[in-house]
Coordinates of C-alpha atoms in Angstrom, one line a residue:
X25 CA -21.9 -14.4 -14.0
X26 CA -21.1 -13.4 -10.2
X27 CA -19.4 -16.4 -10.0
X28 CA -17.6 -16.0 -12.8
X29 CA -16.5 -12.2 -11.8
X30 CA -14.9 -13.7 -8.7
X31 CA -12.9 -16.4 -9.9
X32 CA -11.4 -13.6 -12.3
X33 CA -10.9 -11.7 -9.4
X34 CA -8.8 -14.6 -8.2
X35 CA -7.0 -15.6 -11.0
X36 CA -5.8 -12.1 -11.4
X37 CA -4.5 -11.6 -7.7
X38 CA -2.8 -14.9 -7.8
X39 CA -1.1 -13.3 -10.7
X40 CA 0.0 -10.1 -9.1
X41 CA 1.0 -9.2 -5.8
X42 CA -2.4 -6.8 -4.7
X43 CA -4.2 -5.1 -7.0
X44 CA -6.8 -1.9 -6.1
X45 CA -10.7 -2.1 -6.3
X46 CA -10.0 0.5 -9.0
X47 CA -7.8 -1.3 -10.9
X48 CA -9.6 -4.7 -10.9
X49 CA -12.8 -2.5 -11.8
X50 CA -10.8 -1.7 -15.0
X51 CA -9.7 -5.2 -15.9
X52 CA -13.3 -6.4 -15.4
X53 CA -14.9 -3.1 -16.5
X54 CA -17.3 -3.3 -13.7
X55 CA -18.0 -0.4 -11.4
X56 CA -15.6 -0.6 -8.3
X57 CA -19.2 -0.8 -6.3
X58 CA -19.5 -4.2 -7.8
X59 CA -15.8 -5.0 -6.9
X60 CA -16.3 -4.0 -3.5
X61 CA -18.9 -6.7 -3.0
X62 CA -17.0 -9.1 -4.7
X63 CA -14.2 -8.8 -2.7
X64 CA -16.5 -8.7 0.6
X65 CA -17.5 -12.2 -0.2
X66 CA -14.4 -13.4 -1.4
X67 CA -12.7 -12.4 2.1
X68 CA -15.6 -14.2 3.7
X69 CA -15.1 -16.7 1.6
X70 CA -11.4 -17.2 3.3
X71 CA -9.9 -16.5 -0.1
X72 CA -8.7 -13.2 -0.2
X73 CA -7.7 -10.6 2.4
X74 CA -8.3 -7.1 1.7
X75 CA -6.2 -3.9 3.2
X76 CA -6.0 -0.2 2.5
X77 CA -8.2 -0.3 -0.3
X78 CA -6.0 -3.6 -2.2
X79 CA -6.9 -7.0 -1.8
X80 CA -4.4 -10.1 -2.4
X81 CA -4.7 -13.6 -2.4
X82 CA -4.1 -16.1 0.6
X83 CA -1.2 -18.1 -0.1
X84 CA -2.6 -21.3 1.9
X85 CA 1.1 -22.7 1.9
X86 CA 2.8 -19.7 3.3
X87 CA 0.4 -19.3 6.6
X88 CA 2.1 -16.4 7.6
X89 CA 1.6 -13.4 5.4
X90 CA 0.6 -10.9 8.4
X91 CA 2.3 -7.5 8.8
X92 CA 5.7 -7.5 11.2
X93 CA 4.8 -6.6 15.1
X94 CA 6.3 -3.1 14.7
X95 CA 3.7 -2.5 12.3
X96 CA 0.5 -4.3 13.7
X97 CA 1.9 -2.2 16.7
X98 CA 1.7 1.3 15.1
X99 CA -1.4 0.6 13.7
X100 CA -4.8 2.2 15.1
X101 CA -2.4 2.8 18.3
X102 CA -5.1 4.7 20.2
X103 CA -7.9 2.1 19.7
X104 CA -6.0 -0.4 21.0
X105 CA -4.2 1.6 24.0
X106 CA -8.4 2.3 24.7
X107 CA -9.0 -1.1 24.6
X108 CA -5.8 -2.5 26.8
X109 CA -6.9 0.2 29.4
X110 CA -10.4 -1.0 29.9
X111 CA -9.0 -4.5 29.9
X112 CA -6.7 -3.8 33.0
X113 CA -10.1 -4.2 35.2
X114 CA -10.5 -7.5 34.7
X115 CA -7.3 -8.2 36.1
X116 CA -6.9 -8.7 39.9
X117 CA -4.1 -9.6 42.6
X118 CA -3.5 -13.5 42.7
X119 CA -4.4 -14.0 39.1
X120 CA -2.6 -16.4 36.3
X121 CA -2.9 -14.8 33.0
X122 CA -2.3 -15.8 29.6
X123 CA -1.5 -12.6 26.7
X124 CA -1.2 -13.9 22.9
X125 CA 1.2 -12.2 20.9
X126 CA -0.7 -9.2 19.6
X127 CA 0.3 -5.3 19.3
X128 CA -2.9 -5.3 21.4
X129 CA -1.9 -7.4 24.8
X130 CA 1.8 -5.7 24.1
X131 CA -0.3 -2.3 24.6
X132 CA -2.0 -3.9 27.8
X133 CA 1.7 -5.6 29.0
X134 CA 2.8 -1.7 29.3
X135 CA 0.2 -0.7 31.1
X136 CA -0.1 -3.9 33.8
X137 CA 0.4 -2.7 37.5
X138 CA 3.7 -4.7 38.9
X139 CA 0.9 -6.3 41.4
X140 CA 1.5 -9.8 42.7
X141 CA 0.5 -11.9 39.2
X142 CA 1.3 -14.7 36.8
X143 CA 1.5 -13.9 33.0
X144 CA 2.2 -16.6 30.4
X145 CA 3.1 -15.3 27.2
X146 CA 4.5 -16.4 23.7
X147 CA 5.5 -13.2 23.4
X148 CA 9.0 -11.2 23.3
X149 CA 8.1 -7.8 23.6
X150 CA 6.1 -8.3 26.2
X151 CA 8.4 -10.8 28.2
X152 CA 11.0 -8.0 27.2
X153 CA 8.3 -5.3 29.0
X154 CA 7.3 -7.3 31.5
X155 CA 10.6 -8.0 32.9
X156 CA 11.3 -4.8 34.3
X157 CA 8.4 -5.7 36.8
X158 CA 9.7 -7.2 40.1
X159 CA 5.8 -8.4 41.3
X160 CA 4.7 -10.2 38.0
X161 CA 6.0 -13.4 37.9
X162 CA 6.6 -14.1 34.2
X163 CA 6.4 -17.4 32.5
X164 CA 7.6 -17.7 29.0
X165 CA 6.2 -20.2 26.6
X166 CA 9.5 -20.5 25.1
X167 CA 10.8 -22.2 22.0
X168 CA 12.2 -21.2 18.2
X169 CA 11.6 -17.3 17.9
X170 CA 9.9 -15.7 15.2
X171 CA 11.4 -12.2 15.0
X172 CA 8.8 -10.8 12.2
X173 CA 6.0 -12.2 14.6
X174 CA 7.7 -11.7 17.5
X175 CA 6.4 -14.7 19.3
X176 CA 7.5 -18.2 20.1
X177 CA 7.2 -21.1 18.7
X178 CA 7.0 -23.9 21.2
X179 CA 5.8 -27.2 20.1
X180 CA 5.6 -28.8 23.3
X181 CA 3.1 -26.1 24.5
X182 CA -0.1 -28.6 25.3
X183 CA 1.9 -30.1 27.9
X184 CA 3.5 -27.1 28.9
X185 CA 0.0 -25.5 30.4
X186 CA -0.6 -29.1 32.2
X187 CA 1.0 -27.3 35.2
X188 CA -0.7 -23.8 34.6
X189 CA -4.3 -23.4 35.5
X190 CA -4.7 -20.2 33.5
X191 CA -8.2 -17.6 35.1
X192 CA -7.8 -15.2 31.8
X193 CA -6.6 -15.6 28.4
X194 CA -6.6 -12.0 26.5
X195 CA -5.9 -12.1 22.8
X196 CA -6.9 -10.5 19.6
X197 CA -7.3 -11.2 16.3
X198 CA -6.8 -10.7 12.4
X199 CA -10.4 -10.3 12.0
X200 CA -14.0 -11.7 12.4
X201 CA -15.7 -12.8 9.4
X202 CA -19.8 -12.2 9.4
X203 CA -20.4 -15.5 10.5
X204 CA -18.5 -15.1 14.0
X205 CA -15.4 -16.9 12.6
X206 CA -12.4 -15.6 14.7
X207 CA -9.3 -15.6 11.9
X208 CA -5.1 -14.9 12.1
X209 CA -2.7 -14.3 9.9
X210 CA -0.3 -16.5 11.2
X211 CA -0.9 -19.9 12.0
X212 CA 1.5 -20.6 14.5
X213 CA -0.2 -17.5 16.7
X214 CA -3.9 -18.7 15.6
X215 CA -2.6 -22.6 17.0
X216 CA -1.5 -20.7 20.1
X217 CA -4.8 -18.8 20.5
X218 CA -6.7 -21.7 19.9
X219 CA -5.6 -24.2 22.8
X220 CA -5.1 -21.0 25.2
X221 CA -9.5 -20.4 24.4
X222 CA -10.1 -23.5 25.0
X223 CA -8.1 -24.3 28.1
X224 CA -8.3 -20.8 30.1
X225 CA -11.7 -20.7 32.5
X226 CA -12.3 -17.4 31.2
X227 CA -11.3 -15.3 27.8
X228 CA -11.3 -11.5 26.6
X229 CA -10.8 -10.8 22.8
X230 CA -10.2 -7.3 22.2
X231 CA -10.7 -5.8 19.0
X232 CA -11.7 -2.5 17.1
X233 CA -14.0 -2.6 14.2
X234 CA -11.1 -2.7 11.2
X235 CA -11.3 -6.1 12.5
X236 CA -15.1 -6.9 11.3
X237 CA -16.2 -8.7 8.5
X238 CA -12.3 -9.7 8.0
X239 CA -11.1 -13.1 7.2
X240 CA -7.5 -14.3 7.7
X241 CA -5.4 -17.4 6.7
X242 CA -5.6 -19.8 10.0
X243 CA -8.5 -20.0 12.1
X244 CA -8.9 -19.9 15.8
X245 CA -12.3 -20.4 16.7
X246 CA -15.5 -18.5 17.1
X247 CA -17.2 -16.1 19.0
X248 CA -19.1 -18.5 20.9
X249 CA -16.4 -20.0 22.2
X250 CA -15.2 -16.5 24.1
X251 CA -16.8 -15.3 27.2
X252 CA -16.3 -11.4 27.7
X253 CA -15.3 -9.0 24.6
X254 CA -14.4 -5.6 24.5
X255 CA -14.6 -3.5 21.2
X256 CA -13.7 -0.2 20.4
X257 CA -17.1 0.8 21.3
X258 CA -18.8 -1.7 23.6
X259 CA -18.0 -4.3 26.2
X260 CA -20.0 -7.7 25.8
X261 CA -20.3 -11.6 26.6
X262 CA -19.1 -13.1 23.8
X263 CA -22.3 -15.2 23.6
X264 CA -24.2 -12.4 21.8
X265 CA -22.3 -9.9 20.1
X266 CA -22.9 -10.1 16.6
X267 CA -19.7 -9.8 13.8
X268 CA -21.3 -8.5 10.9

C-alpha cells in the first residue's frame, strides 16, 4: 500500500507544478503525518525535492531546477555569513584555493582578507567581488556563463587545473541525503564540485541543517570523500559526521 501511496504521490506532482503536504493529504485522504513520511523517503529516494512545506518532482532532463543566485543568496543569510566567517581560518598566506559557485563561498569571497593568495572560481559574483582585491590573485575558470546560476561553464576544465595544484576546495551543497549522499541542483555546478573534491589535497563543505536529509538532481559525491566540515552548529572531519 506504501508503495502504492508514493507512486500516487508521483504521478500527481508530475502533473502539477508543487503541490502542499496538505493538499496531497486531501487527494490521498491520508493524514499529512503520513505525507510527510512519504515525501521524506521519496526525496531520499532522489525523486522528489521538497521546499517550504511543497514538494515537486525532479525533472531528470532539465538538471537545473535550483533557485537563481540572488535567491540561494538571501536565503538563511546569517547561517551562512556564520559559516563563511569560521571558514576564513583555514585559509592562510601562500595558499591556492578553489570556491564553487554557492551563495555560501560568495558570503566567504566578501569576507577574504586581500592577503597574498590564489582563488580559482567558476564563479561571477565572486570573480566580480574579488576583483576589487589588489593581493588575491584571481583565476577564472572561464567559459559560457550561466546568468540564473551565475557560474561558468567551462568544458575544458580537467585540463584546465593540470597547471593548478589547488590546497583547499570550499563548496556547499543542495543537500545531504541520510545516507551521506552529497546532492546539487544543477548539474553543471555538481560536475564542477565533483572533480574540484577529488583533485584538491584538502576540502571544506559548509552547510546549515536545511541542508540535511535533502536530496537534489546531480550528485557530487559523499561525505567520505570530504575531509573537514563545518555546520551551522559544529565543525568536523568529514570522515565521521553523520547526515541523518
Amino acid at each position: 500500500m506504501k508503495a502504492a501511496r508514493q507512486q500516487a504521490i508521483v504521478d500527481l506532482l508530475i502533473h502539477h507544478q508543487n503541490l502542499t503536504t496538505e493538499v496531497l493529504a486531501l487527494q490521498l485522504n491520508v493524514s499529512k503525518e503520513t505525507i510527510r513520511r512519504d515525501l521524506s523517503e521519496l526525496q531520499t529516494q532522489g525523486k522528489i525535492l521538497r521546499s517550504h512545506g511543497c514538494a515537486r518532482i525532479i525533472q531528470r532532463e532539465n538538471q537545473n531546477s535550483g533557485d537563481p543566485f540572488h535567491i540561494r543568496r538571501n536565503s538563511h543569510h546569517a547561517h551562512k555569513a556564520d559559516a563563511a566567517r569560521e571558514a576564513l581560518t583555514w585559509i592562510e598566506e601562500g595558499m591556492v584555493i578553489a570556491l564553487d559557485a554557492s551563495s555560501t563561498c560568495w558570503y566567504l569571497a566578501r569576507q577574504l582578507p586581500d592577503i597574498n593568495i590564489q582563488v580559482f572560481t567558476n564563479s561571477q559574483p565572486i570573480c566580480q567581488e574579488l576583483a576589487k582585491r589588489k593581493h588575491i590573485q584571481l583565476i577564472c575558470s572561464g567559459g559560457r556563463l550561466e546568468r540564473k546560476d551565475g557560474c561558468y561553464v567551462n568544458p575544458s576544465l580537467i585540463s584546465q587545473l593540470k597547471s593548478l595544484d589547488i590546497d583547499l576546495f570550499i563548496f556547499s551543497c543542495a543537500g545531504i541525503d541520510s545516507s551521506g549522499t552529497l546532492w546539487d541542483s544543477n548539474s553543471r555546478n555538481a560536475e564542477f564540485k565533483s572533480i574540484l573534491l577529488k583533485r584538491a589535497s584538502q576540502s571544506l563543505l559548509l552547510f546549515d541543517k536545511s541542508k540535511l536529509d535533502r536530496s537534489g538532481e546531480a550528485r557530487i559525491g559523499h561525505l567520505e570523500e570530504v575531509t573537514h566540515i563545518i555546520s551551522g552548529e559544529q565543525q568536523t572531519d568529514g570522515a565521521v559526521i553523520q547526515a541523518g
